[in-house]
Tab-separated table of C-alpha atoms and ligand atoms in Angstrom:
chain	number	residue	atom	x	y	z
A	859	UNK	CA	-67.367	-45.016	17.547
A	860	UNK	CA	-66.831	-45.130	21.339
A	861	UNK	CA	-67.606	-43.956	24.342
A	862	UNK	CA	-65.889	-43.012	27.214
A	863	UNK	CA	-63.266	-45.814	29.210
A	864	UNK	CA	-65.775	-46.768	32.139
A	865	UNK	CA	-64.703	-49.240	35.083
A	866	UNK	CA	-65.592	-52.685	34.024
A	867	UNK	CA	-65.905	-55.666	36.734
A	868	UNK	CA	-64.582	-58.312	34.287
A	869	UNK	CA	-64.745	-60.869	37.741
A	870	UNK	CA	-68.605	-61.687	37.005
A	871	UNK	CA	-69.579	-64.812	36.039
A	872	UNK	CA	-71.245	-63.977	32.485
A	873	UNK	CA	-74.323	-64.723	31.220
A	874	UNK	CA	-73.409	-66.196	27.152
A	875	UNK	CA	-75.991	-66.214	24.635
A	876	UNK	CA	-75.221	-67.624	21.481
A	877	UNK	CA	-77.274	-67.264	18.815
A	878	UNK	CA	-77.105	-68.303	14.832
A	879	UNK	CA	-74.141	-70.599	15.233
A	880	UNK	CA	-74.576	-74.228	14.720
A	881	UNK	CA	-72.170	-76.177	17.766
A	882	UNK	CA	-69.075	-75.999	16.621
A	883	UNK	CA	-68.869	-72.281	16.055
A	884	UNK	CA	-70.259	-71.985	19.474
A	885	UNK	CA	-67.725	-74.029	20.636
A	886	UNK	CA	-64.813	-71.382	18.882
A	887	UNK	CA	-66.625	-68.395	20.331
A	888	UNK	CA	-66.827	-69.791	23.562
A	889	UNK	CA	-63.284	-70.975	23.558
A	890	UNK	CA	-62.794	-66.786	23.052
A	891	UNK	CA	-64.727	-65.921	25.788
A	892	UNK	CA	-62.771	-67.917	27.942
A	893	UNK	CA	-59.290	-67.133	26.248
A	894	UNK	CA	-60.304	-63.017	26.756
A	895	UNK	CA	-60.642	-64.190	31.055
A	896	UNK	CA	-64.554	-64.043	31.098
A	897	UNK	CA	-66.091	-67.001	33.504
A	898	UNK	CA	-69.240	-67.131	31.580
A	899	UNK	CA	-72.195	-69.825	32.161
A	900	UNK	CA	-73.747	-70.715	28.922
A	901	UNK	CA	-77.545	-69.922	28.372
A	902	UNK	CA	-79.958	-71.109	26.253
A	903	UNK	CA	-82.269	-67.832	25.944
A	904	UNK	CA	-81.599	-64.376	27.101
A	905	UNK	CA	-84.958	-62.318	29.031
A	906	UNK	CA	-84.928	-58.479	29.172
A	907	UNK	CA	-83.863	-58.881	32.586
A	908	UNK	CA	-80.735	-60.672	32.190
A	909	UNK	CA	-79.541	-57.178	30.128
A	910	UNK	CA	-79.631	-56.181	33.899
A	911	UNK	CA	-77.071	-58.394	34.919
A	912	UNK	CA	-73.598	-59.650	33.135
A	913	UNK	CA	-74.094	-60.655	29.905
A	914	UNK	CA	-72.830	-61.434	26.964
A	915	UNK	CA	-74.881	-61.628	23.869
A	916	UNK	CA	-73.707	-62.704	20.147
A	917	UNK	CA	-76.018	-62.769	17.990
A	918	UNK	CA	-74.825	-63.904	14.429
A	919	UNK	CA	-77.821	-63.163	11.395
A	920	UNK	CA	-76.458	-62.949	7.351
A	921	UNK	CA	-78.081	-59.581	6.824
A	922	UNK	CA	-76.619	-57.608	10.071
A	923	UNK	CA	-73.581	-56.318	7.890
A	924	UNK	CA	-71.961	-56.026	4.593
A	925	UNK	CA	-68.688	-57.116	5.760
A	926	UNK	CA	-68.545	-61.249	5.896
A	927	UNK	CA	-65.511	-60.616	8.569
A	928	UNK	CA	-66.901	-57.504	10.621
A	929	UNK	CA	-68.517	-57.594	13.528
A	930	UNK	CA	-70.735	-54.824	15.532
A	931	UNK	CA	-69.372	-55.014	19.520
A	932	UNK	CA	-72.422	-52.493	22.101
A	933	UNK	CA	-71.024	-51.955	25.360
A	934	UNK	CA	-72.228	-50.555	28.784
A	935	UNK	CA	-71.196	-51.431	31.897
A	936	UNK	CA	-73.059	-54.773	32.490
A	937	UNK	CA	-72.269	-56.122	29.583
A	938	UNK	CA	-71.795	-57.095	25.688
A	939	UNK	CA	-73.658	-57.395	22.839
A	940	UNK	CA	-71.867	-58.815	19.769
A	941	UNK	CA	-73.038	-58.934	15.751
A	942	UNK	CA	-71.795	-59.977	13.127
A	943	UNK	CA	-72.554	-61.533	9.727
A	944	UNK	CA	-70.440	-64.810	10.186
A	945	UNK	CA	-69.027	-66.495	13.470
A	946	UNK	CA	-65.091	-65.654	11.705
A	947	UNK	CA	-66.472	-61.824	12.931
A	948	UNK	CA	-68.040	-62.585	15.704
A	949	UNK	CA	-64.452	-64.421	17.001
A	950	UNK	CA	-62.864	-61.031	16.346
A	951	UNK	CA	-65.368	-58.913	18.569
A	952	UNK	CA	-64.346	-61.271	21.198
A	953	UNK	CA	-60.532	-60.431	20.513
A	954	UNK	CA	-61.309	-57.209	20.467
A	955	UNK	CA	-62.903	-57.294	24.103
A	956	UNK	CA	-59.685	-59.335	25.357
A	957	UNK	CA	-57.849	-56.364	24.380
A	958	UNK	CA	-60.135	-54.204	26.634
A	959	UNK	CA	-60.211	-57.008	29.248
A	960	UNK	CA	-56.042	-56.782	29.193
A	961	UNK	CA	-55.996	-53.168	29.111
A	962	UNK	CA	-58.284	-52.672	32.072
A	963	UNK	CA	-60.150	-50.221	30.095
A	964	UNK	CA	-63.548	-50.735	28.774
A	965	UNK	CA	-64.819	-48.464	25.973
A	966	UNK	CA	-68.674	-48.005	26.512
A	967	UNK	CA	-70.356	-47.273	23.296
A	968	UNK	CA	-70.430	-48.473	19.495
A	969	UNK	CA	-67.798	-50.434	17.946
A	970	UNK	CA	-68.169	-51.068	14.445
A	971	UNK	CA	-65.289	-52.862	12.986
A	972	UNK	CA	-64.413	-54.758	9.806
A	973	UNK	CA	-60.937	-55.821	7.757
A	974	UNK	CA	-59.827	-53.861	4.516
A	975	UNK	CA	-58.782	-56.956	3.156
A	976	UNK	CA	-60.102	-60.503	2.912
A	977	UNK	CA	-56.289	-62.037	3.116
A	978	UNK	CA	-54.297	-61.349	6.169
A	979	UNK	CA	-51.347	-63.225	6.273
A	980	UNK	CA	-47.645	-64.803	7.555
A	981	UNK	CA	-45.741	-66.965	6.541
A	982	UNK	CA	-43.654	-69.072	9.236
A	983	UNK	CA	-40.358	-71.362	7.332
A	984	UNK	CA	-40.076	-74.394	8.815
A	985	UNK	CA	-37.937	-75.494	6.460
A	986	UNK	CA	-34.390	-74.127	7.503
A	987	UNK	CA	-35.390	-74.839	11.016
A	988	UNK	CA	-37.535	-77.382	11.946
A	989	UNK	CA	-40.360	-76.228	15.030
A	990	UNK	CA	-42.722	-78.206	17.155
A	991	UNK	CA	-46.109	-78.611	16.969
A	992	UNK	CA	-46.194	-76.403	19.912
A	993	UNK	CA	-44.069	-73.982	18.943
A	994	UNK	CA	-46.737	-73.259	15.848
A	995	UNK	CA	-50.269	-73.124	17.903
A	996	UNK	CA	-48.471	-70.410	19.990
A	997	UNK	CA	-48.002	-68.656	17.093
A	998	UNK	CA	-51.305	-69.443	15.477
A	999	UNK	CA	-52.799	-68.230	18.962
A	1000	UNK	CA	-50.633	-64.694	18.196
A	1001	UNK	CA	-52.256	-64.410	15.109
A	1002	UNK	CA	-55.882	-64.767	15.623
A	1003	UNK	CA	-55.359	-62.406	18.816
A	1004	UNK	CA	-54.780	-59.608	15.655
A	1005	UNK	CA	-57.230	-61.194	13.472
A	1006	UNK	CA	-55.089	-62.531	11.053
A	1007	UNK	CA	-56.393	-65.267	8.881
A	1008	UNK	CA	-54.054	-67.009	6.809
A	1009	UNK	CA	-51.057	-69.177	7.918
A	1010	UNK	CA	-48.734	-69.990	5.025
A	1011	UNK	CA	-46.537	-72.760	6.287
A	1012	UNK	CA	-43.373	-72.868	4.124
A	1013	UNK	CA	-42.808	-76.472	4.498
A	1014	UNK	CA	-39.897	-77.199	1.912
A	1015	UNK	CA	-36.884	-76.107	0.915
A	1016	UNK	CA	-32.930	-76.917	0.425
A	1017	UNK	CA	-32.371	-77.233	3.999
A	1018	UNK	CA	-35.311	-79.818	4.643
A	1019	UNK	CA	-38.712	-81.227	3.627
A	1020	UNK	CA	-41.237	-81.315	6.489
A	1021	UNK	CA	-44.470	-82.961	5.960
A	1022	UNK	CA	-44.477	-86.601	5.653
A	1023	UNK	CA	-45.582	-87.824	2.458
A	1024	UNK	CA	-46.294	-91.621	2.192
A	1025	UNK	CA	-45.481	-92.521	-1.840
A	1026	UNK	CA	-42.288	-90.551	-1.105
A	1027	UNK	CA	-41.075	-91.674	2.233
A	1028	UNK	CA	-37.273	-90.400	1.632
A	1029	UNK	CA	-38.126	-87.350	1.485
A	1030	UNK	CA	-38.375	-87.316	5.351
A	1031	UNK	CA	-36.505	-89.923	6.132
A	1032	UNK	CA	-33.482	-88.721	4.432
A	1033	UNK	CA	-34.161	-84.675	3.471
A	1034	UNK	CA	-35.500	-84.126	7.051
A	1035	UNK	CA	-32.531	-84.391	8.637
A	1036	UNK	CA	-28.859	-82.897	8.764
A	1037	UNK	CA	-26.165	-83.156	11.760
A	1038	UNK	CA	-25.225	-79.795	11.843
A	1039	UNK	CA	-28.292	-77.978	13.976
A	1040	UNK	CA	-28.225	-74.909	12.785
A	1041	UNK	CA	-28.990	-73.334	9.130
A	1042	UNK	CA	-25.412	-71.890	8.613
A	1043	UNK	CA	-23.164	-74.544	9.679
A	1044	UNK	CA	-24.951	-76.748	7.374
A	1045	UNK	CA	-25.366	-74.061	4.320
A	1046	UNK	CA	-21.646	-73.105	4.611
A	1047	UNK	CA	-20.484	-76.942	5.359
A	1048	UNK	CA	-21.104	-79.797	2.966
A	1049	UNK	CA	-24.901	-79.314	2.581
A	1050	UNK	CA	-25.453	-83.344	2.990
A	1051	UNK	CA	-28.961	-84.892	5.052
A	1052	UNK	CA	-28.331	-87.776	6.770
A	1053	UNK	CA	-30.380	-90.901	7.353
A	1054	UNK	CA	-33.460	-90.478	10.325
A	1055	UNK	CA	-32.461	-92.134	13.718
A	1056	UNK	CA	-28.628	-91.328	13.082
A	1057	UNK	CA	-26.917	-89.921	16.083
A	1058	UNK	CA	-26.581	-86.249	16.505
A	1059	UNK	CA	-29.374	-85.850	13.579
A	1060	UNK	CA	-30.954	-82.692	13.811
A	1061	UNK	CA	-34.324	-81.872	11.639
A	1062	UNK	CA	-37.834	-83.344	11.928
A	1063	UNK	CA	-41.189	-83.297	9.910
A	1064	UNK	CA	-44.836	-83.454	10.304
A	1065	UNK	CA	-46.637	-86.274	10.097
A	1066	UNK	CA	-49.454	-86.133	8.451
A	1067	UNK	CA	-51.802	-86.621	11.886
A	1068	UNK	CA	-49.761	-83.628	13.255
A	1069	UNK	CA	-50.689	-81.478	10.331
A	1070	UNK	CA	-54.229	-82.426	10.748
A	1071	UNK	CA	-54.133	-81.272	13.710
A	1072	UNK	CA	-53.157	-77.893	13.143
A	1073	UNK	CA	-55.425	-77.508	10.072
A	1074	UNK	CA	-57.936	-78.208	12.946
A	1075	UNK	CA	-56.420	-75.788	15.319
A	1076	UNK	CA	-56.110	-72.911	12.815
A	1077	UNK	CA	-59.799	-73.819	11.543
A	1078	UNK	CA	-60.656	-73.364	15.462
A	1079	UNK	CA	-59.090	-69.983	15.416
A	1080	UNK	CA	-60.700	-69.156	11.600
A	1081	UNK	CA	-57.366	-69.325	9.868
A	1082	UNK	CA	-56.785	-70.937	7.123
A	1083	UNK	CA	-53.295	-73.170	6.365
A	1084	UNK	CA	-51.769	-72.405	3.174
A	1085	UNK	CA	-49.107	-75.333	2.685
A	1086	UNK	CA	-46.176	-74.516	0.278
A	1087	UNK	CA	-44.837	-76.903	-1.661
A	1088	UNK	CA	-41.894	-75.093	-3.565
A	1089	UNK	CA	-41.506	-76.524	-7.218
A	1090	UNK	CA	-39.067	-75.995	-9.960
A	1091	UNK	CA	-36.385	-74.032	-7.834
A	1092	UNK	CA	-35.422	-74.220	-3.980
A	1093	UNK	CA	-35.666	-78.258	-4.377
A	1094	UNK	CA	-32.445	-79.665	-3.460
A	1095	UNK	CA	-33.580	-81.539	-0.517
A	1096	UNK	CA	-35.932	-83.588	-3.113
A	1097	UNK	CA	-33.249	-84.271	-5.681
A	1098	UNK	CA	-31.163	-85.428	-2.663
A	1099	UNK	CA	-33.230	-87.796	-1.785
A	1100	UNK	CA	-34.321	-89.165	-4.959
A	1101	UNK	CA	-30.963	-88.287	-7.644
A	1102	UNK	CA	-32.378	-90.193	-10.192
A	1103	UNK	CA	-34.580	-86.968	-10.832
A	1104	UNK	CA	-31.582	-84.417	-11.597
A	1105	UNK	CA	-31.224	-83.111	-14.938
A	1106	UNK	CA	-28.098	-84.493	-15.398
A	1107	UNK	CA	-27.662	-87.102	-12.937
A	1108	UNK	CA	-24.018	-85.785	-11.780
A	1109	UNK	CA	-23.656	-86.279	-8.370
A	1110	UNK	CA	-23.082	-82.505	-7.380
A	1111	UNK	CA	-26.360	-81.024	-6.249
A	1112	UNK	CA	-29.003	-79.388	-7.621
A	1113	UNK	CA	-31.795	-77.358	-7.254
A	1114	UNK	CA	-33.946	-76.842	-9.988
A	1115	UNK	CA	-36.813	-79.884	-10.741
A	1116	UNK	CA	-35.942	-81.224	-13.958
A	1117	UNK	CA	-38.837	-80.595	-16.152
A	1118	UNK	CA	-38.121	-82.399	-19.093
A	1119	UNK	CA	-38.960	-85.751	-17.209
A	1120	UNK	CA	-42.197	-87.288	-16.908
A	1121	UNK	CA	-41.255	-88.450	-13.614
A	1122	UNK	CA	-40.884	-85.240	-11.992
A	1123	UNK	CA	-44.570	-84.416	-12.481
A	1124	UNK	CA	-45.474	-87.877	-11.443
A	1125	UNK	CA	-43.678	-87.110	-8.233
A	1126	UNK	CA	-45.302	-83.404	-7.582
A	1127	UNK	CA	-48.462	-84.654	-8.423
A	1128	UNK	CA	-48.078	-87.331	-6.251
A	1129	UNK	CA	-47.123	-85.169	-3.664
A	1130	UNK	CA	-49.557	-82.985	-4.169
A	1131	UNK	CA	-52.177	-85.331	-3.959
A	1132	UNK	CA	-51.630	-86.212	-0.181
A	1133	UNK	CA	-51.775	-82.326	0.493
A	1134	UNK	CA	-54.518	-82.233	-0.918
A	1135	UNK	CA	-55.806	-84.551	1.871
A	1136	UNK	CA	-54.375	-82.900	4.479
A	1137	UNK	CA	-54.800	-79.082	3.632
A	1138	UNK	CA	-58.531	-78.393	2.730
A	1139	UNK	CA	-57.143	-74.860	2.046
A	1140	UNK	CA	-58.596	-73.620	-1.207
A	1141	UNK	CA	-55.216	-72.001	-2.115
A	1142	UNK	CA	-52.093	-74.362	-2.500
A	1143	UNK	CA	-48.567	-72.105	-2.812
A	1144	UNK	CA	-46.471	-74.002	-5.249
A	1145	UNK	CA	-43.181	-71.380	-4.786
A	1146	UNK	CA	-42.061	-71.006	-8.076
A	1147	UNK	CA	-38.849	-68.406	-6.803
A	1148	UNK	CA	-35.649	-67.648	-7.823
A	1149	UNK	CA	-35.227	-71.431	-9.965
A	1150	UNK	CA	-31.370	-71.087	-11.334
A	1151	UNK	CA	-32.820	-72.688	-14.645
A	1152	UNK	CA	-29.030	-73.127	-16.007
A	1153	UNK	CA	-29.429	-77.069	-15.652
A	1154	UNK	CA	-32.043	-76.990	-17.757
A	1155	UNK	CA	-29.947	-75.455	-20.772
A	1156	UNK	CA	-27.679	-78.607	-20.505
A	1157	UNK	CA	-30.584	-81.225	-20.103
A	1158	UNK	CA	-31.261	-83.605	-22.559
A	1159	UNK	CA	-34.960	-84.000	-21.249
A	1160	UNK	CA	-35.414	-80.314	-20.657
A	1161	UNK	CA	-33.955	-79.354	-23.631
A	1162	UNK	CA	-36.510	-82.200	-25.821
A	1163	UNK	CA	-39.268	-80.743	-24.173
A	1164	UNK	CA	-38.681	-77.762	-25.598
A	1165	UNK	CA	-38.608	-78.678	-28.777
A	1166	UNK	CA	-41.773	-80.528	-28.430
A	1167	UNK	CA	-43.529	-77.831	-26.728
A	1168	UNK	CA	-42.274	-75.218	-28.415
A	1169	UNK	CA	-40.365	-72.923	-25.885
A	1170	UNK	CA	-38.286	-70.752	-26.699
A	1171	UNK	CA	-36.452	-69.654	-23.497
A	1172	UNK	CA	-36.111	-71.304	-19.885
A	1173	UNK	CA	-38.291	-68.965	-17.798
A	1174	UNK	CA	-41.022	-70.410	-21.006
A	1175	UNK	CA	-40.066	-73.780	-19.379
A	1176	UNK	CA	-40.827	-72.845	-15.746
A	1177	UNK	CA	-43.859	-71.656	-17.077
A	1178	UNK	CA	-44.827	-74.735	-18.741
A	1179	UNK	CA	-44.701	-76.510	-15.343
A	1180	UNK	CA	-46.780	-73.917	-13.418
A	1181	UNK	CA	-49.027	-74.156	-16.099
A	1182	UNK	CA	-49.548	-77.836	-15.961
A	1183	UNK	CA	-49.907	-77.659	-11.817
A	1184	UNK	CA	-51.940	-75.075	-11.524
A	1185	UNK	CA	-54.147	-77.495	-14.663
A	1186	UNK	CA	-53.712	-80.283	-11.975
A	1187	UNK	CA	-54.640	-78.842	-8.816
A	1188	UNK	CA	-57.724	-76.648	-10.571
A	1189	UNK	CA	-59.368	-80.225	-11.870
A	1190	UNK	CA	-59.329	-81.050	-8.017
A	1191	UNK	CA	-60.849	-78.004	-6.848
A	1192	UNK	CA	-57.565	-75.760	-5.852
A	1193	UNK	CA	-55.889	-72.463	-6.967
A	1194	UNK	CA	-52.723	-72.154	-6.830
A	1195	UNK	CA	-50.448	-68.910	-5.661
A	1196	UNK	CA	-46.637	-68.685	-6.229
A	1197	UNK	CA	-44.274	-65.611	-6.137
A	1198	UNK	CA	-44.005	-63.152	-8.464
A	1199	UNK	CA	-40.991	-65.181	-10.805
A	1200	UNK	CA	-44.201	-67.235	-11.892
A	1201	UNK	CA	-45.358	-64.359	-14.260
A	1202	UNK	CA	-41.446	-64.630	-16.145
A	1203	UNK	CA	-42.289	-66.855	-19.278
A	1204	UNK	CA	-46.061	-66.328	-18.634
A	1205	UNK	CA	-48.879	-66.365	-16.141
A	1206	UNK	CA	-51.038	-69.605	-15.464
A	1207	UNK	CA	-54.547	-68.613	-16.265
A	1208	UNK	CA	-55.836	-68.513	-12.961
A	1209	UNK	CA	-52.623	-68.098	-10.933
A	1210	UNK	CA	-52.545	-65.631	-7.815
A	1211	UNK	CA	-49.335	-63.919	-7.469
A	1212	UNK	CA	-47.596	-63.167	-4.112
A	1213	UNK	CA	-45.408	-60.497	-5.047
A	1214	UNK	CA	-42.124	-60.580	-3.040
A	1215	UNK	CA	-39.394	-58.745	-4.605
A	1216	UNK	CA	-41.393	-55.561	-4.862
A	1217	UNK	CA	-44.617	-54.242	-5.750
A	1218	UNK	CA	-43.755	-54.596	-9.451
A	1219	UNK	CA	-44.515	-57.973	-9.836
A	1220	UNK	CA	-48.162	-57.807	-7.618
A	1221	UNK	CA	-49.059	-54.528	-9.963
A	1222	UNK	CA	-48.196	-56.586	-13.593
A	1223	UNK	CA	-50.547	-59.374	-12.173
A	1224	UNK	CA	-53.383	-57.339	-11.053
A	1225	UNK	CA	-53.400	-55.460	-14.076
A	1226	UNK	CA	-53.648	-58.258	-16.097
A	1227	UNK	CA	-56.670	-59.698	-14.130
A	1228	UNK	CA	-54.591	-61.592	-11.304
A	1229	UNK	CA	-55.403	-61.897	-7.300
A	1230	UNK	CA	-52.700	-60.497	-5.782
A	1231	UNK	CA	-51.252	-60.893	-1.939
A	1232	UNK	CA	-48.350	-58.022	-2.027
A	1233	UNK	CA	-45.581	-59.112	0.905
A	1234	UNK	CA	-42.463	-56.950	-0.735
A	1235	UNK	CA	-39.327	-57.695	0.752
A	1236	UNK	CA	-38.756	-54.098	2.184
A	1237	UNK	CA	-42.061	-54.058	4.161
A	1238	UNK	CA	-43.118	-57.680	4.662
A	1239	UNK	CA	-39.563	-59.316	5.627
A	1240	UNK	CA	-39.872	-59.517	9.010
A	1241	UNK	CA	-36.307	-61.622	9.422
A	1242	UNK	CA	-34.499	-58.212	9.253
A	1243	UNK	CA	-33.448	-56.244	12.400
A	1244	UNK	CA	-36.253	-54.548	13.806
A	1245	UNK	CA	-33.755	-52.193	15.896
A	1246	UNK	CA	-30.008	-50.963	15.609
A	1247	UNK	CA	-28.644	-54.006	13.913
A	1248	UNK	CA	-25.679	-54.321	16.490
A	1249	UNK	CA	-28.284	-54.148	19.311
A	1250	UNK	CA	-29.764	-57.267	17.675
A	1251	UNK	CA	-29.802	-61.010	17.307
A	1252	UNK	CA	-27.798	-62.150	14.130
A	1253	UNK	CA	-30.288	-61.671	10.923
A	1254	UNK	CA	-30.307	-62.106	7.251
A	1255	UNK	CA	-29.628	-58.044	6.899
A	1256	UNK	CA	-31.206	-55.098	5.985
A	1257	UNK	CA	-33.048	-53.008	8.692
A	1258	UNK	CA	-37.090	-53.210	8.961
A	1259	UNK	CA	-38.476	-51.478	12.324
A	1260	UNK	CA	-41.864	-52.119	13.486
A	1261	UNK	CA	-43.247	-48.356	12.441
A	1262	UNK	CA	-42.087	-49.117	8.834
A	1263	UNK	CA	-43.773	-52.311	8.391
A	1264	UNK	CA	-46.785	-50.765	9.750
A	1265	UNK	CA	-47.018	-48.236	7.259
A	1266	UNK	CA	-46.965	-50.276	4.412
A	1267	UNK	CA	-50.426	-49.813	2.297
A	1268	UNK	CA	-50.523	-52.189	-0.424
A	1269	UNK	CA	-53.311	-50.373	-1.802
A	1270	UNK	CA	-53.113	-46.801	-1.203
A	1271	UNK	CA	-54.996	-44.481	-2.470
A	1272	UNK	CA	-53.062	-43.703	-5.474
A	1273	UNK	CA	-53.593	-46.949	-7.110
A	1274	UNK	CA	-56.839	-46.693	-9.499
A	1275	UNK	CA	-59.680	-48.979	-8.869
A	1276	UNK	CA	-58.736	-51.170	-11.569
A	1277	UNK	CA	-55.785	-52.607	-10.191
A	1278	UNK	CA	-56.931	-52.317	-6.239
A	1279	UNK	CA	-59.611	-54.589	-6.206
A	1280	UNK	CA	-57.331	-57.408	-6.902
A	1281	UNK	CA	-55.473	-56.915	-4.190
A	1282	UNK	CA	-56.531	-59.674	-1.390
A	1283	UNK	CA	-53.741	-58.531	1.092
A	1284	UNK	CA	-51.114	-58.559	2.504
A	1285	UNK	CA	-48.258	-60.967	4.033
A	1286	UNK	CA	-45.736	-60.696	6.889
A	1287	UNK	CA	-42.908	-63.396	5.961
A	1288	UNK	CA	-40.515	-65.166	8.307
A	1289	UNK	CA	-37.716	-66.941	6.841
A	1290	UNK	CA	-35.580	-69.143	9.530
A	1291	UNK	CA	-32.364	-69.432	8.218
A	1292	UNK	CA	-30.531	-67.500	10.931
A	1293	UNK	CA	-33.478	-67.899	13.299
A	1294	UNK	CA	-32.224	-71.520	15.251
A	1295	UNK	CA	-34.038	-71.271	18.450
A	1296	UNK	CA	-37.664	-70.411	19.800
A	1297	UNK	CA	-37.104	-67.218	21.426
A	1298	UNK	CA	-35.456	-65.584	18.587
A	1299	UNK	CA	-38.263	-66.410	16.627
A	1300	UNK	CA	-40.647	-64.719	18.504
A	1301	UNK	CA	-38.325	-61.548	19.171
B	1959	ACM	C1	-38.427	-65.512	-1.565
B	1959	ACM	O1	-38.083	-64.745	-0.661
B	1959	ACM	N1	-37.514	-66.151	-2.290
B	1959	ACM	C2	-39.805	-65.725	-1.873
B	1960	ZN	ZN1	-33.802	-81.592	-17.033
């Protein structure tokens, strides 16, 4: 509900009352207040007289709303009164007055506002090319300005692994790095990393401080980091840098994990230890796409383990691994997610499935009982042109403008009960591979 656009003087220095957040909420919501271009002077009690003057009251209290995320924004021309159940909603009221700040036009009235769904997502692939610290708070600042709440930072792949990880160290100081800068020189050259520090070495990774400190400037912004670590397929940058863990050990590449050795989940639990550490995210994406899984048909280990566990088929292989992961990280207190391949050969127990290559996928899980975050390639693939493909920077393909990935619903109406209520959300995905520099990424 609101009322009519009314002249706002947005110049005042505002009186900011915040109640029923502990310090470092307050500290968020008054970063907002600043970020929507309010001068505000913070106050430690509000009198009846003060509604007189500029003001701007939030007021957070548990039972003002059903809606953990939704906020309650009353307008008039002096000032603002925010509720809202948790400080996550009152952050978006305040986004929602920067809009209204920016647009010079203040709605007077009722605003009553609150997400459809609890996981609002994009994924950014740092993997094919590598971005600054920088480059990803000015995105995470783009995100919470729309009151998205989930980052999922895909942080290995082929073309490079990019978050330091100390009982592995080659992985970034070998798989980080490649001389040819951009994705498809490499991909269509010789596909080789080369050592950290050597000249013309293009690449990078995060350390683990710099991570940290992005968790903590997401968490400031109430989103939450999702780190990917992609496991059996897309993992030629970690058999590159430790061979010994190919199937076969032949000295062509590879890109499948070999899960017939022990070593392998020594390594990924390893790994997935220190992310642990640095991601206090309660879901942990462990990929699980497109694996080739013909390796594994030729493996000695792969092919033992089969017998011993009794699989009959390859995709009952890759299942055996998500299955044992998803065991690992759920005894420390995580979920896992992977794309939708993890259902082939059976779904882990408690798996959530982010269903990529269509809908298909997303609707087999949630019928059988699974979360599901739907982000299918027509809708959600936001590395296609957004306008008349020769009018636009070089792309991946396909053709994806802004008014079709806006009316994607992925839970419309048609879809019974049964199956919608799984349905967490939805994902916008990114993938870098002909995206080299900055600007293009943000076009
Ligand atoms: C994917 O696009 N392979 C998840
Ligand atoms: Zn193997």
């Amino acid at each position: 509900q609101c009322g009519v656009p009314e002249p706002f003087d947005a110049t005042r220095t505002f009186k900011l009352y915040i109640k029923g957040a502990d310090a470092a909420d307050a500290t968020r919501l008054e970063a907002a207040v600043s970020a929507a271009g309010l001068e505000y002077e913070r106050v430690n009690r509000i009198a009846k007289r003060d509604f007189k003057g500029a003001f701007i009251f939030i007021n957070i209290f548990p039972e003002s709303m059903e809606y953990d995320e939704g906020y309650a924004i009353w307008t008039d021309p002096n000032g603002v009164s925010i509720t809202a159940k948790t400080p996550a909603g009152a952050y978006y009221a305040l986004q929602s007055i920067r809009q209204m700040v920016e647009a010079g036009e203040w709605q007077t009235g009722l605003i009553v506002d609150y997400p459809r769904f609890e996981y609002r997502g994009a994924l950014i692939d740092i993997s094919r090319h590598f971005r600054t610290v920088d480059f990803l708070k000015r995105q995470i600042d783009m995100m919470a300005r729309v009151k998205m709440n989930r980052l999922h930072l895909h942080l290995t792949d082929a073309a490079g692994w990019r978050l330091e990880i100390e009982s592995y160290p080659r992985l970034t100081s070998y798989a980080a790095w490649r001389t040819p800068h951009d994705w498809k020189g490499w991909w269509y050259g010789d596909r080789q990393f080369v050592e950290e520090g050597t000249e013309g070495a293009s690449g990078g990774y995060l350390t683990k401080a710099e991570a940290r400190e992005l968790v903590a400037y997401a968490a400031d912004r109430y989103i939450t980091i999702i780190p990917e670590i992609e496991m059996p397929g897309h993992s030629d940058e970690v058999l590159a840098a430790y061979p010994e863990l190919r199937c076969t050990h032949a000295p062509e590449r590879q890109g499948d994990l070999c899960i017939g050795k022990e070593a392998t989940f020594e390594m990924m639990q390893a790994i997935l230890d220190e992310v642990i550490e640095i991601f206090p995210s309660e879901y942990i994406h462990i990929g699980g796409d497109e694996a080739g899984k013909g390796d594994w048909k030729e493996c000695e280990d792969c092919q033992r383990r089969m017998r011993e566990e009794g699989l009959e088929s390859v995709d009952e292989l890759q299942s055996y691994m998500i299955h044992r992961i998803e065991e690992y990280l759920n005894a420390r207190g995580r979920q896992i997610i992977g794309w939708d391949e993890i259902l082939e050969g059976g779904l882990a127990p408690n798996a959530t499935v982010m269903s990529w290559r269509g809908e298909e996928g997303g609707l087999m899980a949630a019928e059988a009982g699974h979360k599901v975050v739907m982000s299918p390639h027509g809708y959600c693939y936001i590395d296609a042109p957004q306008d008349a493909p020769y009018s636009q920077p070089e792309s991946i393909g396909g053709y994806l403008p802004l008014e079709k990935v806006y009316s994607y619903d992925p839970a419309p109406a048609t879809m019974s009960e049964d199956v919608s209520k799984y349905i967490l959300g939805v994902q916008a995905n990114l993938w870098a591979e002909f995206i080299v520099e900055d600007w293009h990424y943000e076009h």
